Amino acid sequence: MTTPPGECVVLDIPQGLRLNLLGLVVEVGQVRIVADRAGLLGGLIASLTCGGGTAAAQSLEAMAQMLRSQEEQTAGADQRP
């Protein structure tokens, strides 16, 4: 067994967050959010921890817009003959 390099990163994962093989999962009460490719979740978490309420609200709105866009694309694809 080899010794890991001295520059290893140790993650301090706050309560309510967990890592799995698919990425970051945030659970707040009964709400579960999985990290997205656009990086909006990371921005939201950073806003909640560093940016205050206004920044968090902006991140939530950006995430909501992305979800609405995906729903519209899915609905449009379902309506094609």
PDB file of N, CA and C in Angstrom:
ATOM      1  N   MET A   1       0.837  -1.169   0.000  1.00  0.00           N
ATOM      2  CA  MET A   1       0.000   0.000   0.000  1.00  0.00           C
ATOM      3  C   MET A   1       0.887   1.240   0.000  1.00  0.00           C
ATOM      4  N   THR A   2       0.577   2.173  -0.903  1.00  0.00           N
ATOM      5  CA  THR A   2       1.403   3.370  -0.993  1.00  0.00           C
ATOM      6  C   THR A   2       0.844   4.476  -0.109  1.00  0.00           C
ATOM      7  N   THR A   3       1.721   5.346   0.292  1.00  0.00           N
ATOM      8  CA  THR A   3       1.313   6.492   1.101  1.00  0.00           C
ATOM      9  C   THR A   3       0.822   7.596   0.174  1.00  0.00           C
ATOM     10  N   PRO A   4      -0.335   8.195   0.469  1.00  0.00           N
ATOM     11  CA  PRO A   4      -0.819   9.274  -0.390  1.00  0.00           C
ATOM     12  C   PRO A   4       0.105  10.486  -0.317  1.00  0.00           C
ATOM     13  N   PRO A   5       0.141  11.278  -1.383  1.00  0.00           N
ATOM     14  CA  PRO A   5       1.004  12.463  -1.359  1.00  0.00           C
ATOM     15  C   PRO A   5       0.603  13.419  -0.242  1.00  0.00           C
ATOM     16  N   GLY A   6       1.546  14.248   0.181  1.00  0.00           N
ATOM     17  CA  GLY A   6       1.299  15.179   1.276  1.00  0.00           C
ATOM     18  C   GLY A   6       0.305  16.272   0.940  1.00  0.00           C
ATOM     19  N   GLU A   7      -0.054  16.410  -0.333  1.00  0.00           N
ATOM     20  CA  GLU A   7      -0.967  17.463  -0.749  1.00  0.00           C
ATOM     21  C   GLU A   7      -2.395  16.949  -0.911  1.00  0.00           C
ATOM     22  N   CYS A   8      -2.777  15.950  -0.153  1.00  0.00           N
ATOM     23  CA  CYS A   8      -4.132  15.405  -0.236  1.00  0.00           C
ATOM     24  C   CYS A   8      -5.140  16.440   0.245  1.00  0.00           C
ATOM     25  N   VAL A   9      -6.317  16.394  -0.329  1.00  0.00           N
ATOM     26  CA  VAL A   9      -7.389  17.287   0.074  1.00  0.00           C
ATOM     27  C   VAL A   9      -8.346  16.508   0.957  1.00  0.00           C
ATOM     28  N   VAL A  10      -8.618  17.027   2.130  1.00  0.00           N
ATOM     29  CA  VAL A  10      -9.578  16.416   3.035  1.00  0.00           C
ATOM     30  C   VAL A  10     -10.855  17.234   2.962  1.00  0.00           C
ATOM     31  N   LEU A  11     -11.943  16.575   2.628  1.00  0.00           N
ATOM     32  CA  LEU A  11     -13.217  17.275   2.506  1.00  0.00           C
ATOM     33  C   LEU A  11     -13.928  17.306   3.845  1.00  0.00           C
ATOM     34  N   ASP A  12     -14.327  18.479   4.246  1.00  0.00           N
ATOM     35  CA  ASP A  12     -15.160  18.642   5.429  1.00  0.00           C
ATOM     36  C   ASP A  12     -16.572  18.859   4.912  1.00  0.00           C
ATOM     37  N   ILE A  13     -17.378  17.820   4.926  1.00  0.00           N
ATOM     38  CA  ILE A  13     -18.715  17.881   4.350  1.00  0.00           C
ATOM     39  C   ILE A  13     -19.700  18.291   5.437  1.00  0.00           C
ATOM     40  N   PRO A  14     -20.339  19.460   5.268  1.00  0.00           N
ATOM     41  CA  PRO A  14     -21.289  19.925   6.286  1.00  0.00           C
ATOM     42  C   PRO A  14     -22.498  19.007   6.405  1.00  0.00           C
ATOM     43  N   GLN A  15     -23.171  19.085   7.525  1.00  0.00           N
ATOM     44  CA  GLN A  15     -24.380  18.301   7.737  1.00  0.00           C
ATOM     45  C   GLN A  15     -25.412  18.681   6.678  1.00  0.00           C
ATOM     46  N   GLY A  16     -26.087  17.695   6.126  1.00  0.00           N
ATOM     47  CA  GLY A  16     -27.077  17.932   5.083  1.00  0.00           C
ATOM     48  C   GLY A  16     -26.524  17.726   3.688  1.00  0.00           C
ATOM     49  N   LEU A  17     -25.195  17.618   3.557  1.00  0.00           N
ATOM     50  CA  LEU A  17     -24.574  17.341   2.269  1.00  0.00           C
ATOM     51  C   LEU A  17     -23.952  15.965   2.318  1.00  0.00           C
ATOM     52  N   ARG A  18     -23.923  15.304   1.169  1.00  0.00           N
ATOM     53  CA  ARG A  18     -23.202  14.039   1.103  1.00  0.00           C
ATOM     54  C   ARG A  18     -22.676  13.862  -0.303  1.00  0.00           C
ATOM     55  N   LEU A  19     -21.617  13.129  -0.430  1.00  0.00           N
ATOM     56  CA  LEU A  19     -21.053  12.824  -1.732  1.00  0.00           C
ATOM     57  C   LEU A  19     -21.359  11.378  -2.069  1.00  0.00           C
ATOM     58  N   ASN A  20     -21.685  11.131  -3.328  1.00  0.00           N
ATOM     59  CA  ASN A  20     -21.789   9.758  -3.789  1.00  0.00           C
ATOM     60  C   ASN A  20     -21.030   9.650  -5.093  1.00  0.00           C
ATOM     61  N   LEU A  21     -21.059   8.512  -5.734  1.00  0.00           N
ATOM     62  CA  LEU A  21     -20.289   8.326  -6.957  1.00  0.00           C
ATOM     63  C   LEU A  21     -20.785   9.198  -8.102  1.00  0.00           C
ATOM     64  N   LEU A  22     -21.996   9.694  -8.016  1.00  0.00           N
ATOM     65  CA  LEU A  22     -22.555  10.519  -9.080  1.00  0.00           C
ATOM     66  C   LEU A  22     -22.284  11.998  -8.878  1.00  0.00           C
ATOM     67  N   GLY A  23     -21.855  12.398  -7.707  1.00  0.00           N
ATOM     68  CA  GLY A  23     -21.582  13.809  -7.452  1.00  0.00           C
ATOM     69  C   GLY A  23     -22.097  14.242  -6.098  1.00  0.00           C
ATOM     70  N   LEU A  24     -22.418  15.497  -5.997  1.00  0.00           N
ATOM     71  CA  LEU A  24     -22.866  16.079  -4.738  1.00  0.00           C
ATOM     72  C   LEU A  24     -24.375  16.010  -4.637  1.00  0.00           C
ATOM     73  N   VAL A  25     -24.866  15.593  -3.496  1.00  0.00           N
ATOM     74  CA  VAL A  25     -26.299  15.543  -3.232  1.00  0.00           C
ATOM     75  C   VAL A  25     -26.566  16.399  -2.003  1.00  0.00           C
ATOM     76  N   VAL A  26     -27.499  17.334  -2.125  1.00  0.00           N
ATOM     77  CA  VAL A  26     -27.878  18.189  -1.000  1.00  0.00           C
ATOM     78  C   VAL A  26     -29.263  17.776  -0.554  1.00  0.00           C
ATOM     79  N   GLU A  27     -29.423  17.522   0.724  1.00  0.00           N
ATOM     80  CA  GLU A  27     -30.725  17.179   1.277  1.00  0.00           C
ATOM     81  C   GLU A  27     -31.068  18.192   2.360  1.00  0.00           C
ATOM     82  N   VAL A  28     -32.163  18.919   2.147  1.00  0.00           N
ATOM     83  CA  VAL A  28     -32.658  19.875   3.129  1.00  0.00           C
ATOM     84  C   VAL A  28     -34.072  19.434   3.466  1.00  0.00           C
ATOM     85  N   GLY A  29     -34.251  18.865   4.638  1.00  0.00           N
ATOM     86  CA  GLY A  29     -35.551  18.291   4.983  1.00  0.00           C
ATOM     87  C   GLY A  29     -35.862  17.155   4.021  1.00  0.00           C
ATOM     88  N   GLN A  30     -37.003  17.249   3.352  1.00  0.00           N
ATOM     89  CA  GLN A  30     -37.390  16.206   2.401  1.00  0.00           C
ATOM     90  C   GLN A  30     -37.018  16.558   0.966  1.00  0.00           C
ATOM     91  N   VAL A  31     -36.346  17.675   0.765  1.00  0.00           N
ATOM     92  CA  VAL A  31     -35.959  18.112  -0.576  1.00  0.00           C
ATOM     93  C   VAL A  31     -34.562  17.591  -0.879  1.00  0.00           C
ATOM     94  N   ARG A  32     -34.399  16.963  -2.035  1.00  0.00           N
ATOM     95  CA  ARG A  32     -33.100  16.441  -2.449  1.00  0.00           C
ATOM     96  C   ARG A  32     -32.726  17.088  -3.778  1.00  0.00           C
ATOM     97  N   ILE A  33     -31.539  17.672  -3.838  1.00  0.00           N
ATOM     98  CA  ILE A  33     -31.031  18.289  -5.056  1.00  0.00           C
ATOM     99  C   ILE A  33     -29.716  17.607  -5.400  1.00  0.00           C
ATOM    100  N   VAL A  34     -29.587  17.184  -6.644  1.00  0.00           N
ATOM    101  CA  VAL A  34     -28.349  16.561  -7.102  1.00  0.00           C
ATOM    102  C   VAL A  34     -27.582  17.601  -7.912  1.00  0.00           C
ATOM    103  N   ALA A  35     -26.269  17.645  -7.739  1.00  0.00           N
ATOM    104  CA  ALA A  35     -25.448  18.628  -8.444  1.00  0.00           C
ATOM    105  C   ALA A  35     -25.695  18.552  -9.943  1.00  0.00           C
ATOM    106  N   ASP A  36     -25.796  19.705 -10.562  1.00  0.00           N
ATOM    107  CA  ASP A  36     -26.106  19.773 -11.980  1.00  0.00           C
ATOM    108  C   ASP A  36     -24.867  20.146 -12.780  1.00  0.00           C
ATOM    109  N   ARG A  37     -24.905  19.851 -14.057  1.00  0.00           N
ATOM    110  CA  ARG A  37     -23.752  20.112 -14.916  1.00  0.00           C
ATOM    111  C   ARG A  37     -23.497  21.596 -15.114  1.00  0.00           C
ATOM    112  N   ALA A  38     -24.519  22.417 -15.018  1.00  0.00           N
ATOM    113  CA  ALA A  38     -24.349  23.851 -15.241  1.00  0.00           C
ATOM    114  C   ALA A  38     -23.672  24.545 -14.063  1.00  0.00           C
ATOM    115  N   GLY A  39     -23.517  23.851 -12.957  1.00  0.00           N
ATOM    116  CA  GLY A  39     -22.854  24.435 -11.802  1.00  0.00           C
ATOM    117  C   GLY A  39     -23.732  25.348 -10.969  1.00  0.00           C
ATOM    118  N   LEU A  40     -25.034  25.319 -11.210  1.00  0.00           N
ATOM    119  CA  LEU A  40     -25.924  26.210 -10.470  1.00  0.00           C
ATOM    120  C   LEU A  40     -26.024  25.824  -9.007  1.00  0.00           C
ATOM    121  N   LEU A  41     -25.944  24.530  -8.719  1.00  0.00           N
ATOM    122  CA  LEU A  41     -26.045  24.098  -7.323  1.00  0.00           C
ATOM    123  C   LEU A  41     -24.867  24.611  -6.509  1.00  0.00           C
ATOM    124  N   GLY A  42     -23.677  24.520  -7.073  1.00  0.00           N
ATOM    125  CA  GLY A  42     -22.502  25.034  -6.373  1.00  0.00           C
ATOM    126  C   GLY A  42     -22.623  26.520  -6.096  1.00  0.00           C
ATOM    127  N   GLY A  43     -23.159  27.245  -7.076  1.00  0.00           N
ATOM    128  CA  GLY A  43     -23.379  28.676  -6.886  1.00  0.00           C
ATOM    129  C   GLY A  43     -24.385  28.953  -5.794  1.00  0.00           C
ATOM    130  N   LEU A  44     -25.428  28.124  -5.747  1.00  0.00           N
ATOM    131  CA  LEU A  44     -26.446  28.286  -4.711  1.00  0.00           C
ATOM    132  C   LEU A  44     -25.859  28.033  -3.328  1.00  0.00           C
ATOM    133  N   ILE A  45     -25.100  26.974  -3.202  1.00  0.00           N
ATOM    134  CA  ILE A  45     -24.493  26.658  -1.906  1.00  0.00           C
ATOM    135  C   ILE A  45     -23.536  27.768  -1.489  1.00  0.00           C
ATOM    136  N   ALA A  46     -22.735  28.259  -2.430  1.00  0.00           N
ATOM    137  CA  ALA A  46     -21.817  29.352  -2.112  1.00  0.00           C
ATOM    138  C   ALA A  46     -22.587  30.597  -1.689  1.00  0.00           C
ATOM    139  N   SER A  47     -23.705  30.852  -2.355  1.00  0.00           N
ATOM    140  CA  SER A  47     -24.520  32.016  -2.003  1.00  0.00           C
ATOM    141  C   SER A  47     -25.089  31.883  -0.605  1.00  0.00           C
ATOM    142  N   LEU A  48     -25.551  30.686  -0.273  1.00  0.00           N
ATOM    143  CA  LEU A  48     -26.141  30.471   1.046  1.00  0.00           C
ATOM    144  C   LEU A  48     -25.103  30.606   2.148  1.00  0.00           C
ATOM    145  N   THR A  49     -23.872  30.171   1.866  1.00  0.00           N
ATOM    146  CA  THR A  49     -22.853  30.195   2.904  1.00  0.00           C
ATOM    147  C   THR A  49     -22.083  31.504   2.945  1.00  0.00           C
ATOM    148  N   CYS A  50     -21.991  32.213   1.811  1.00  0.00           N
ATOM    149  CA  CYS A  50     -21.141  33.408   1.761  1.00  0.00           C
ATOM    150  C   CYS A  50     -21.860  34.663   1.288  1.00  0.00           C
ATOM    151  N   GLY A  51     -22.855  34.510   0.427  1.00  0.00           N
ATOM    152  CA  GLY A  51     -23.398  35.670  -0.255  1.00  0.00           C
ATOM    153  C   GLY A  51     -24.650  36.269   0.339  1.00  0.00           C
ATOM    154  N   GLY A  52     -25.276  35.598   1.262  1.00  0.00           N
ATOM    155  CA  GLY A  52     -26.486  36.133   1.863  1.00  0.00           C
ATOM    156  C   GLY A  52     -27.741  35.792   1.087  1.00  0.00           C
ATOM    157  N   GLY A  53     -28.853  36.328   1.558  1.00  0.00           N
ATOM    158  CA  GLY A  53     -30.169  35.987   1.026  1.00  0.00           C
ATOM    159  C   GLY A  53     -30.398  36.407  -0.409  1.00  0.00           C
ATOM    160  N   THR A  54     -29.944  37.594  -0.793  1.00  0.00           N
ATOM    161  CA  THR A  54     -30.173  38.079  -2.154  1.00  0.00           C
ATOM    162  C   THR A  54     -29.455  37.206  -3.168  1.00  0.00           C
ATOM    163  N   ALA A  55     -28.207  36.874  -2.893  1.00  0.00           N
ATOM    164  CA  ALA A  55     -27.446  36.023  -3.805  1.00  0.00           C
ATOM    165  C   ALA A  55     -28.072  34.639  -3.898  1.00  0.00           C
ATOM    166  N   ALA A  56     -28.550  34.110  -2.786  1.00  0.00           N
ATOM    167  CA  ALA A  56     -29.199  32.797  -2.797  1.00  0.00           C
ATOM    168  C   ALA A  56     -30.480  32.843  -3.616  1.00  0.00           C
ATOM    169  N   ALA A  57     -31.247  33.921  -3.491  1.00  0.00           N
ATOM    170  CA  ALA A  57     -32.485  34.054  -4.261  1.00  0.00           C
ATOM    171  C   ALA A  57     -32.188  34.099  -5.752  1.00  0.00           C
ATOM    172  N   GLN A  58     -31.128  34.792  -6.145  1.00  0.00           N
ATOM    173  CA  GLN A  58     -30.748  34.847  -7.555  1.00  0.00           C
ATOM    174  C   GLN A  58     -30.340  33.471  -8.063  1.00  0.00           C
ATOM    175  N   SER A  59     -29.604  32.715  -7.251  1.00  0.00           N
ATOM    176  CA  SER A  59     -29.194  31.371  -7.653  1.00  0.00           C
ATOM    177  C   SER A  59     -30.394  30.446  -7.768  1.00  0.00           C
ATOM    178  N   LEU A  60     -31.339  30.565  -6.840  1.00  0.00           N
ATOM    179  CA  LEU A  60     -32.554  29.751  -6.916  1.00  0.00           C
ATOM    180  C   LEU A  60     -33.350  30.079  -8.174  1.00  0.00           C
ATOM    181  N   GLU A  61     -33.437  31.350  -8.529  1.00  0.00           N
ATOM    182  CA  GLU A  61     -34.160  31.749  -9.735  1.00  0.00           C
ATOM    183  C   GLU A  61     -33.469  31.199 -10.979  1.00  0.00           C
ATOM    184  N   ALA A  62     -32.147  31.239 -11.017  1.00  0.00           N
ATOM    185  CA  ALA A  62     -31.414  30.683 -12.155  1.00  0.00           C
ATOM    186  C   ALA A  62     -31.673  29.187 -12.282  1.00  0.00           C
ATOM    187  N   MET A  63     -31.702  28.483 -11.146  1.00  0.00           N
ATOM    188  CA  MET A  63     -31.973  27.050 -11.173  1.00  0.00           C
ATOM    189  C   MET A  63     -33.404  26.788 -11.637  1.00  0.00           C
ATOM    190  N   ALA A  64     -34.351  27.593 -11.172  1.00  0.00           N
ATOM    191  CA  ALA A  64     -35.749  27.429 -11.572  1.00  0.00           C
ATOM    192  C   ALA A  64     -35.909  27.663 -13.069  1.00  0.00           C
ATOM    193  N   GLN A  65     -35.220  28.671 -13.615  1.00  0.00           N
ATOM    194  CA  GLN A  65     -35.292  28.931 -15.051  1.00  0.00           C
ATOM    195  C   GLN A  65     -34.741  27.757 -15.850  1.00  0.00           C
ATOM    196  N   MET A  66     -33.639  27.169 -15.374  1.00  0.00           N
ATOM    197  CA  MET A  66     -33.065  26.021 -16.060  1.00  0.00           C
ATOM    198  C   MET A  66     -34.047  24.851 -16.053  1.00  0.00           C
ATOM    199  N   LEU A  67     -34.678  24.601 -14.906  1.00  0.00           N
ATOM    200  CA  LEU A  67     -35.632  23.496 -14.811  1.00  0.00           C
ATOM    201  C   LEU A  67     -36.846  23.733 -15.701  1.00  0.00           C
ATOM    202  N   ARG A  68     -37.352  24.974 -15.730  1.00  0.00           N
ATOM    203  CA  ARG A  68     -38.485  25.294 -16.606  1.00  0.00           C
ATOM    204  C   ARG A  68     -38.119  25.082 -18.067  1.00  0.00           C
ATOM    205  N   SER A  69     -36.921  25.474 -18.445  1.00  0.00           N
ATOM    206  CA  SER A  69     -36.457  25.305 -19.820  1.00  0.00           C
ATOM    207  C   SER A  69     -36.401  23.829 -20.193  1.00  0.00           C
ATOM    208  N   GLN A  70     -35.891  23.004 -19.289  1.00  0.00           N
ATOM    209  CA  GLN A  70     -35.827  21.565 -19.549  1.00  0.00           C
ATOM    210  C   GLN A  70     -37.217  20.964 -19.657  1.00  0.00           C
ATOM    211  N   GLU A  71     -38.145  21.415 -18.817  1.00  0.00           N
ATOM    212  CA  GLU A  71     -39.520  20.910 -18.877  1.00  0.00           C
ATOM    213  C   GLU A  71     -40.180  21.295 -20.195  1.00  0.00           C
ATOM    214  N   GLU A  72     -39.933  22.525 -20.669  1.00  0.00           N
ATOM    215  CA  GLU A  72     -40.504  22.968 -21.937  1.00  0.00           C
ATOM    216  C   GLU A  72     -39.953  22.144 -23.098  1.00  0.00           C
ATOM    217  N   GLN A  73     -38.660  21.838 -23.063  1.00  0.00           N
ATOM    218  CA  GLN A  73     -38.054  21.024 -24.115  1.00  0.00           C
ATOM    219  C   GLN A  73     -38.644  19.624 -24.117  1.00  0.00           C
ATOM    220  N   THR A  74     -38.843  19.063 -22.937  1.00  0.00           N
ATOM    221  CA  THR A  74     -39.421  17.725 -22.824  1.00  0.00           C
ATOM    222  C   THR A  74     -40.860  17.724 -23.309  1.00  0.00           C
ATOM    223  N   ALA A  75     -41.627  18.732 -22.935  1.00  0.00           N
ATOM    224  CA  ALA A  75     -43.025  18.822 -23.358  1.00  0.00           C
ATOM    225  C   ALA A  75     -43.113  19.001 -24.866  1.00  0.00           C
ATOM    226  N   GLY A  76     -42.226  19.798 -25.447  1.00  0.00           N
ATOM    227  CA  GLY A  76     -42.215  19.998 -26.892  1.00  0.00           C
ATOM    228  C   GLY A  76     -41.869  18.725 -27.634  1.00  0.00           C
ATOM    229  N   ALA A  77     -40.961  17.946 -27.095  1.00  0.00           N
ATOM    230  CA  ALA A  77     -40.581  16.683 -27.730  1.00  0.00           C
ATOM    231  C   ALA A  77     -41.718  15.673 -27.655  1.00  0.00           C
ATOM    232  N   ASP A  78     -42.494  15.710 -26.579  1.00  0.00           N
ATOM    233  CA  ASP A  78     -43.616  14.780 -26.422  1.00  0.00           C
ATOM    234  C   ASP A  78     -44.761  15.112 -27.362  1.00  0.00           C
ATOM    235  N   GLN A  79     -44.878  16.376 -27.799  1.00  0.00           N
ATOM    236  CA  GLN A  79     -45.994  16.790 -28.644  1.00  0.00           C
ATOM    237  C   GLN A  79     -45.729  16.555 -30.119  1.00  0.00           C
ATOM    238  N   ARG A  80     -44.501  16.231 -30.492  1.00  0.00           N
ATOM    239  CA  ARG A  80     -44.190  15.979 -31.902  1.00  0.00           C
ATOM    240  C   ARG A  80     -44.856  14.688 -32.358  1.00  0.00           C
ATOM    241  N   PRO A  81     -45.325  14.693 -33.646  1.00  0.00           N
ATOM    242  CA  PRO A  81     -45.985  13.467 -34.155  1.00  0.00           C
ATOM    243  C   PRO A  81     -45.018  12.344 -34.398  1.00  0.00           C
TER     244      PRO A  81
END
